[in-house]
Each structure stands twice: as C-alpha cells, then as structure tokens.
Amino acid sequence: MQILTTLGIEWQQLLAQAINFAIIMGVLAYFVYKPVMRVIDARTERIRKAMEEAEEVENQKKELEKFRQQQLSEIDKEAGKILEKAKQEAERMRKDILDNAQKETALMIEKAEKQLANERARVFSEVQDTVGNMIITMTEKILEREFSAKDQERLMKSLEKELPQMLA
C-alpha cells in the first residue's frame, strides 16, 4: 500500500471507483448489453431466416426452370410430331392432287381422241359422199355422151339383175 501512497493513489478512492465501475458495468450489462445482444440475436435470426428463404426460393426457381425446360422440350417434341404429320398429310394431298390431275388429263386426252376419231369419220364420210356424188355425176355425164339409148337399156337390165345380189 505504500507504493500506492507514494504514487499518490488513495486506496479507498481506488476501491470506491472499482465498486462504481463494477456497478456501472452491471447496470450497463443489464440495461444495455443484454437488450443490444437480444436485438443483434433477433437480427441475426431474421438474416438467417431470410437467407434460408432466399435459398428455398432459389431452389424453387431451379425446380421451376427444370420444369419449364421439360415442358418446352415436350412442346418441341409435340410440335415436331405435328409438323411431321402436317408434312405427311401435305405430301399425301399433293399425290392425290397429282393423281387426280393425271386421271383428268387422261380422260381429257381420251375424250379428245374420241372426238378426233368421230370428226375424222364424219369428214371421211363427207368426203366419200362428195367424191361418190362427183363420181356419179361425172359417170352420168360420161355415160350420156358415150352410151346410146340401147346401151343404157342393157345396163339397166343388168343392174336390175345384179343389184339385189350386190346389196345382199
């Protein structure tokens, strides 16, 4: 204690200050430190919960992204199938249209050939009739000049006999 007095420190005052310091520390610990620690703990807990929720939201986001990718993949596959069916249907329709067009073309050609054959036959018949009429007319004129009445009578009798046999 002598050292304390040489240094100019009074031990009663030092003891009173230590007791005051301990009381202030107790009061501060009770009224300030514990509430501050409760606030810090509460805040730490809120942050921890927020982090867990954020992690959970991130996991849900990843799951939703996977689900979305799966749905898109399925939609792409479905669209591919629909496109393939549409292509097949279009190809079938194209073949049907071509087949129908070929059939119609064949019918039109056949009809045109029949018309042409009929027209040929009609023209040939007309030409035959015209040529026949011309031959008859020319033969009549030649016969009138060349045959006498006696020759004509003989030819008529011969025709009367032979004509029924020729027509039969």
PDB file of C-alpha atoms in Angstrom:
ATOM      1  CA  MET A   1       0.000   0.000   0.000  1.00  0.00           C
ATOM      2  CA  GLN A   2       2.900   2.190   0.497  1.00  0.00           C
ATOM      3  CA  ILE A   3       3.583   2.119  -3.159  1.00  0.00           C
ATOM      4  CA  LEU A   4       0.127   3.379  -3.817  1.00  0.00           C
ATOM      5  CA  THR A   5       0.593   6.314  -1.451  1.00  0.00           C
ATOM      6  CA  THR A   6       3.952   7.145  -2.991  1.00  0.00           C
ATOM      7  CA  LEU A   7       2.353   7.224  -6.327  1.00  0.00           C
ATOM      8  CA  GLY A   8      -0.376   9.470  -4.958  1.00  0.00           C
ATOM      9  CA  ILE A   9      -3.182   6.948  -5.204  1.00  0.00           C
ATOM     10  CA  GLU A  10      -5.598   6.571  -2.329  1.00  0.00           C
ATOM     11  CA  TRP A  11      -6.766   3.040  -1.928  1.00  0.00           C
ATOM     12  CA  GLN A  12     -10.235   4.000  -0.583  1.00  0.00           C
ATOM     13  CA  GLN A  13     -10.874   6.099  -3.583  1.00  0.00           C
ATOM     14  CA  LEU A  14      -9.495   3.362  -5.832  1.00  0.00           C
ATOM     15  CA  LEU A  15     -11.780   0.845  -4.162  1.00  0.00           C
ATOM     16  CA  ALA A  16     -14.767   3.182  -4.492  1.00  0.00           C
ATOM     17  CA  GLN A  17     -14.002   3.711  -8.178  1.00  0.00           C
ATOM     18  CA  ALA A  18     -13.660  -0.053  -8.716  1.00  0.00           C
ATOM     19  CA  ILE A  19     -17.011  -0.616  -6.973  1.00  0.00           C
ATOM     20  CA  ASN A  20     -18.574   2.199  -9.043  1.00  0.00           C
ATOM     21  CA  PHE A  21     -17.045   0.678 -12.171  1.00  0.00           C
ATOM     22  CA  ALA A  22     -18.475  -2.753 -11.296  1.00  0.00           C
ATOM     23  CA  ILE A  23     -21.920  -1.249 -10.585  1.00  0.00           C
ATOM     24  CA  ILE A  24     -21.861   0.687 -13.882  1.00  0.00           C
ATOM     25  CA  MET A  25     -20.730  -2.442 -15.704  1.00  0.00           C
ATOM     26  CA  GLY A  26     -23.567  -4.437 -14.097  1.00  0.00           C
ATOM     27  CA  VAL A  27     -26.145  -1.760 -14.915  1.00  0.00           C
ATOM     28  CA  LEU A  28     -24.828  -1.393 -18.465  1.00  0.00           C
ATOM     29  CA  ALA A  29     -24.724  -5.143 -18.916  1.00  0.00           C
ATOM     30  CA  TYR A  30     -28.269  -5.477 -17.648  1.00  0.00           C
ATOM     31  CA  PHE A  31     -29.848  -2.461 -19.345  1.00  0.00           C
ATOM     32  CA  VAL A  32     -27.696  -2.028 -22.474  1.00  0.00           C
ATOM     33  CA  TYR A  33     -25.671  -5.139 -23.278  1.00  0.00           C
ATOM     34  CA  LYS A  34     -28.483  -7.695 -22.918  1.00  0.00           C
ATOM     35  CA  PRO A  35     -31.039  -5.656 -24.982  1.00  0.00           C
ATOM     36  CA  VAL A  36     -28.413  -4.913 -27.617  1.00  0.00           C
ATOM     37  CA  MET A  37     -27.483  -8.608 -27.723  1.00  0.00           C
ATOM     38  CA  ARG A  38     -31.177  -9.553 -27.988  1.00  0.00           C
ATOM     39  CA  VAL A  39     -31.575  -7.106 -30.914  1.00  0.00           C
ATOM     40  CA  ILE A  40     -28.404  -8.442 -32.539  1.00  0.00           C
ATOM     41  CA  ASP A  41     -29.552 -12.049 -31.986  1.00  0.00           C
ATOM     42  CA  ALA A  42     -33.006 -11.241 -33.354  1.00  0.00           C
ATOM     43  CA  ARG A  43     -31.469  -9.544 -36.351  1.00  0.00           C
ATOM     44  CA  THR A  44     -29.077 -12.446 -36.862  1.00  0.00           C
ATOM     45  CA  GLU A  45     -32.045 -14.835 -36.705  1.00  0.00           C
ATOM     46  CA  ARG A  46     -34.001 -12.711 -39.237  1.00  0.00           C
ATOM     47  CA  ILE A  47     -30.996 -12.663 -41.540  1.00  0.00           C
ATOM     48  CA  ARG A  48     -30.572 -16.429 -41.162  1.00  0.00           C
ATOM     49  CA  LYS A  49     -34.276 -16.974 -41.934  1.00  0.00           C
ATOM     50  CA  ALA A  50     -34.075 -14.583 -44.883  1.00  0.00           C
ATOM     51  CA  MET A  51     -31.042 -16.488 -46.180  1.00  0.00           C
ATOM     52  CA  GLU A  52     -32.886 -19.813 -45.785  1.00  0.00           C
ATOM     53  CA  GLU A  53     -35.932 -18.387 -47.546  1.00  0.00           C
ATOM     54  CA  ALA A  54     -33.724 -16.992 -50.305  1.00  0.00           C
ATOM     55  CA  GLU A  55     -32.080 -20.395 -50.642  1.00  0.00           C
ATOM     56  CA  GLU A  56     -35.503 -22.061 -50.726  1.00  0.00           C
ATOM     57  CA  VAL A  57     -36.701 -19.559 -53.328  1.00  0.00           C
ATOM     58  CA  GLU A  58     -33.541 -20.232 -55.358  1.00  0.00           C
ATOM     59  CA  ASN A  59     -34.198 -23.990 -55.171  1.00  0.00           C
ATOM     60  CA  GLN A  60     -37.810 -23.440 -56.230  1.00  0.00           C
ATOM     61  CA  LYS A  61     -36.587 -21.247 -59.061  1.00  0.00           C
ATOM     62  CA  LYS A  62     -34.222 -24.005 -60.201  1.00  0.00           C
ATOM     63  CA  GLU A  63     -37.003 -26.599 -59.999  1.00  0.00           C
ATOM     64  CA  LEU A  64     -39.340 -24.321 -61.947  1.00  0.00           C
ATOM     65  CA  GLU A  65     -36.634 -23.773 -64.551  1.00  0.00           C
ATOM     66  CA  LYS A  66     -36.165 -27.540 -64.871  1.00  0.00           C
ATOM     67  CA  PHE A  67     -39.929 -27.986 -65.153  1.00  0.00           C
ATOM     68  CA  ARG A  68     -40.107 -25.199 -67.748  1.00  0.00           C
ATOM     69  CA  GLN A  69     -37.277 -26.800 -69.729  1.00  0.00           C
ATOM     70  CA  GLN A  70     -39.055 -30.168 -69.606  1.00  0.00           C
ATOM     71  CA  GLN A  71     -42.301 -28.557 -70.742  1.00  0.00           C
ATOM     72  CA  LEU A  72     -40.502 -26.735 -73.554  1.00  0.00           C
ATOM     73  CA  SER A  73     -38.826 -29.972 -74.584  1.00  0.00           C
ATOM     74  CA  GLU A  74     -42.169 -31.790 -74.609  1.00  0.00           C
ATOM     75  CA  ILE A  75     -43.756 -28.934 -76.543  1.00  0.00           C
ATOM     76  CA  ASP A  76     -40.898 -29.044 -79.068  1.00  0.00           C
ATOM     77  CA  LYS A  77     -41.358 -32.798 -79.467  1.00  0.00           C
ATOM     78  CA  GLU A  78     -45.112 -32.367 -79.857  1.00  0.00           C
ATOM     79  CA  ALA A  79     -44.612 -29.562 -82.377  1.00  0.00           C
ATOM     80  CA  GLY A  80     -42.153 -31.774 -84.270  1.00  0.00           C
ATOM     81  CA  LYS A  81     -44.717 -34.567 -84.390  1.00  0.00           C
ATOM     82  CA  ILE A  82     -47.421 -32.169 -85.552  1.00  0.00           C
ATOM     83  CA  LEU A  83     -45.120 -30.760 -88.241  1.00  0.00           C
ATOM     84  CA  GLU A  84     -44.208 -34.268 -89.393  1.00  0.00           C
ATOM     85  CA  LYS A  85     -47.888 -35.212 -89.585  1.00  0.00           C
ATOM     86  CA  ALA A  86     -48.618 -31.996 -91.482  1.00  0.00           C
ATOM     87  CA  LYS A  87     -45.782 -32.752 -93.927  1.00  0.00           C
ATOM     88  CA  GLN A  88     -47.067 -36.288 -94.450  1.00  0.00           C
ATOM     89  CA  GLU A  89     -50.613 -35.002 -94.944  1.00  0.00           C
ATOM     90  CA  ALA A  90     -49.383 -32.350 -97.394  1.00  0.00           C
ATOM     91  CA  GLU A  91     -47.401 -34.987 -99.307  1.00  0.00           C
ATOM     92  CA  ARG A  92     -50.452 -37.272 -99.409  1.00  0.00           C
ATOM     93  CA  MET A  93     -52.634 -34.396-100.617  1.00  0.00           C
ATOM     94  CA  ARG A  94     -50.027 -33.480-103.248  1.00  0.00           C
ATOM     95  CA  LYS A  95     -50.000 -37.078-104.502  1.00  0.00           C
ATOM     96  CA  ASP A  96     -53.802 -37.162-104.535  1.00  0.00           C
ATOM     97  CA  ILE A  97     -53.947 -33.911-106.477  1.00  0.00           C
ATOM     98  CA  LEU A  98     -51.342 -35.152-108.964  1.00  0.00           C
ATOM     99  CA  ASP A  99     -53.160 -38.474-109.367  1.00  0.00           C
ATOM    100  CA  ASN A 100     -56.462 -36.675-109.926  1.00  0.00           C
ATOM    101  CA  ALA A 101     -54.852 -34.297-112.397  1.00  0.00           C
ATOM    102  CA  GLN A 102     -53.294 -37.235-114.289  1.00  0.00           C
ATOM    103  CA  LYS A 103     -56.637 -39.050-114.360  1.00  0.00           C
ATOM    104  CA  GLU A 104     -58.414 -35.931-115.591  1.00  0.00           C
ATOM    105  CA  THR A 105     -55.710 -35.383-118.195  1.00  0.00           C
ATOM    106  CA  ALA A 106     -56.036 -38.988-119.360  1.00  0.00           C
ATOM    107  CA  LEU A 107     -59.827 -38.604-119.569  1.00  0.00           C
ATOM    108  CA  MET A 108     -59.482 -35.342-121.479  1.00  0.00           C
ATOM    109  CA  ILE A 109     -56.984 -36.936-123.888  1.00  0.00           C
ATOM    110  CA  GLU A 110     -59.260 -39.960-124.364  1.00  0.00           C
ATOM    111  CA  LYS A 111     -62.245 -37.689-124.950  1.00  0.00           C
ATOM    112  CA  ALA A 112     -60.250 -35.577-127.404  1.00  0.00           C
ATOM    113  CA  GLU A 113     -59.098 -38.717-129.243  1.00  0.00           C
ATOM    114  CA  LYS A 114     -62.699 -39.940-129.462  1.00  0.00           C
ATOM    115  CA  GLN A 115     -63.813 -36.549-130.756  1.00  0.00           C
ATOM    116  CA  LEU A 116     -60.950 -36.561-133.242  1.00  0.00           C
ATOM    117  CA  ALA A 117     -61.856 -40.100-134.390  1.00  0.00           C
ATOM    118  CA  ASN A 118     -65.522 -39.080-134.708  1.00  0.00           C
ATOM    119  CA  GLU A 119     -64.540 -35.944-136.578  1.00  0.00           C
ATOM    120  CA  ARG A 120     -62.258 -37.954-138.876  1.00  0.00           C
ATOM    121  CA  ALA A 121     -65.039 -40.448-139.530  1.00  0.00           C
ATOM    122  CA  ARG A 122     -67.513 -37.628-140.210  1.00  0.00           C
ATOM    123  CA  VAL A 123     -65.062 -35.817-142.513  1.00  0.00           C
ATOM    124  CA  PHE A 124     -64.168 -39.095-144.245  1.00  0.00           C
ATOM    125  CA  SER A 125     -67.865 -39.861-144.679  1.00  0.00           C
ATOM    126  CA  GLU A 126     -68.491 -36.397-146.093  1.00  0.00           C
ATOM    127  CA  VAL A 127     -65.504 -36.725-148.410  1.00  0.00           C
ATOM    128  CA  GLN A 128     -66.757 -40.180-149.502  1.00  0.00           C
ATOM    129  CA  ASP A 129     -70.220 -38.801-150.102  1.00  0.00           C
ATOM    130  CA  THR A 130     -68.846 -35.835-152.002  1.00  0.00           C
ATOM    131  CA  VAL A 131     -66.435 -37.975-154.018  1.00  0.00           C
ATOM    132  CA  GLY A 132     -69.185 -40.535-154.629  1.00  0.00           C
ATOM    133  CA  ASN A 133     -71.572 -37.816-155.778  1.00  0.00           C
ATOM    134  CA  MET A 134     -68.891 -36.346-158.005  1.00  0.00           C
ATOM    135  CA  ILE A 135     -68.089 -39.767-159.464  1.00  0.00           C
ATOM    136  CA  ILE A 136     -71.771 -40.437-160.104  1.00  0.00           C
ATOM    137  CA  THR A 137     -72.233 -37.035-161.676  1.00  0.00           C
ATOM    138  CA  MET A 138     -69.144 -37.482-163.838  1.00  0.00           C
ATOM    139  CA  THR A 139     -70.156 -41.024-164.741  1.00  0.00           C
ATOM    140  CA  GLU A 140     -73.617 -39.817-165.736  1.00  0.00           C
ATOM    141  CA  LYS A 141     -72.118 -37.143-167.936  1.00  0.00           C
ATOM    142  CA  ILE A 142     -69.673 -39.593-169.469  1.00  0.00           C
ATOM    143  CA  LEU A 143     -72.382 -42.176-169.970  1.00  0.00           C
ATOM    144  CA  GLU A 144     -74.731 -39.670-171.563  1.00  0.00           C
ATOM    145  CA  ARG A 145     -72.073 -38.864-174.106  1.00  0.00           C
ATOM    146  CA  GLU A 146     -70.755 -42.370-174.679  1.00  0.00           C
ATOM    147  CA  PHE A 147     -73.745 -44.675-174.332  1.00  0.00           C
ATOM    148  CA  SER A 148     -76.575 -44.870-176.645  1.00  0.00           C
ATOM    149  CA  ALA A 149     -80.141 -45.469-175.548  1.00  0.00           C
ATOM    150  CA  LYS A 150     -79.735 -49.145-176.359  1.00  0.00           C
ATOM    151  CA  ASP A 151     -76.576 -49.436-174.210  1.00  0.00           C
ATOM    152  CA  GLN A 152     -78.348 -47.700-171.366  1.00  0.00           C
ATOM    153  CA  GLU A 153     -81.276 -50.092-171.535  1.00  0.00           C
ATOM    154  CA  ARG A 154     -78.937 -53.101-171.483  1.00  0.00           C
ATOM    155  CA  LEU A 155     -77.003 -51.668-168.492  1.00  0.00           C
ATOM    156  CA  MET A 156     -80.256 -51.057-166.612  1.00  0.00           C
ATOM    157  CA  LYS A 157     -81.404 -54.625-167.108  1.00  0.00           C
ATOM    158  CA  SER A 158     -78.017 -55.897-165.974  1.00  0.00           C
ATOM    159  CA  LEU A 159     -78.156 -53.683-162.864  1.00  0.00           C
ATOM    160  CA  GLU A 160     -81.695 -54.843-162.080  1.00  0.00           C
ATOM    161  CA  LYS A 161     -80.448 -58.417-162.005  1.00  0.00           C
ATOM    162  CA  GLU A 162     -77.134 -57.808-160.181  1.00  0.00           C
ATOM    163  CA  LEU A 163     -78.160 -55.018-157.775  1.00  0.00           C
ATOM    164  CA  PRO A 164     -80.193 -57.238-155.392  1.00  0.00           C
ATOM    165  CA  GLN A 165     -77.240 -59.642-155.160  1.00  0.00           C
ATOM    166  CA  MET A 166     -74.798 -56.782-154.522  1.00  0.00           C
ATOM    167  CA  LEU A 167     -76.943 -55.323-151.790  1.00  0.00           C
ATOM    168  CA  ALA A 168     -77.468 -58.640-150.026  1.00  0.00           C
TER     169      ALA A 168
END
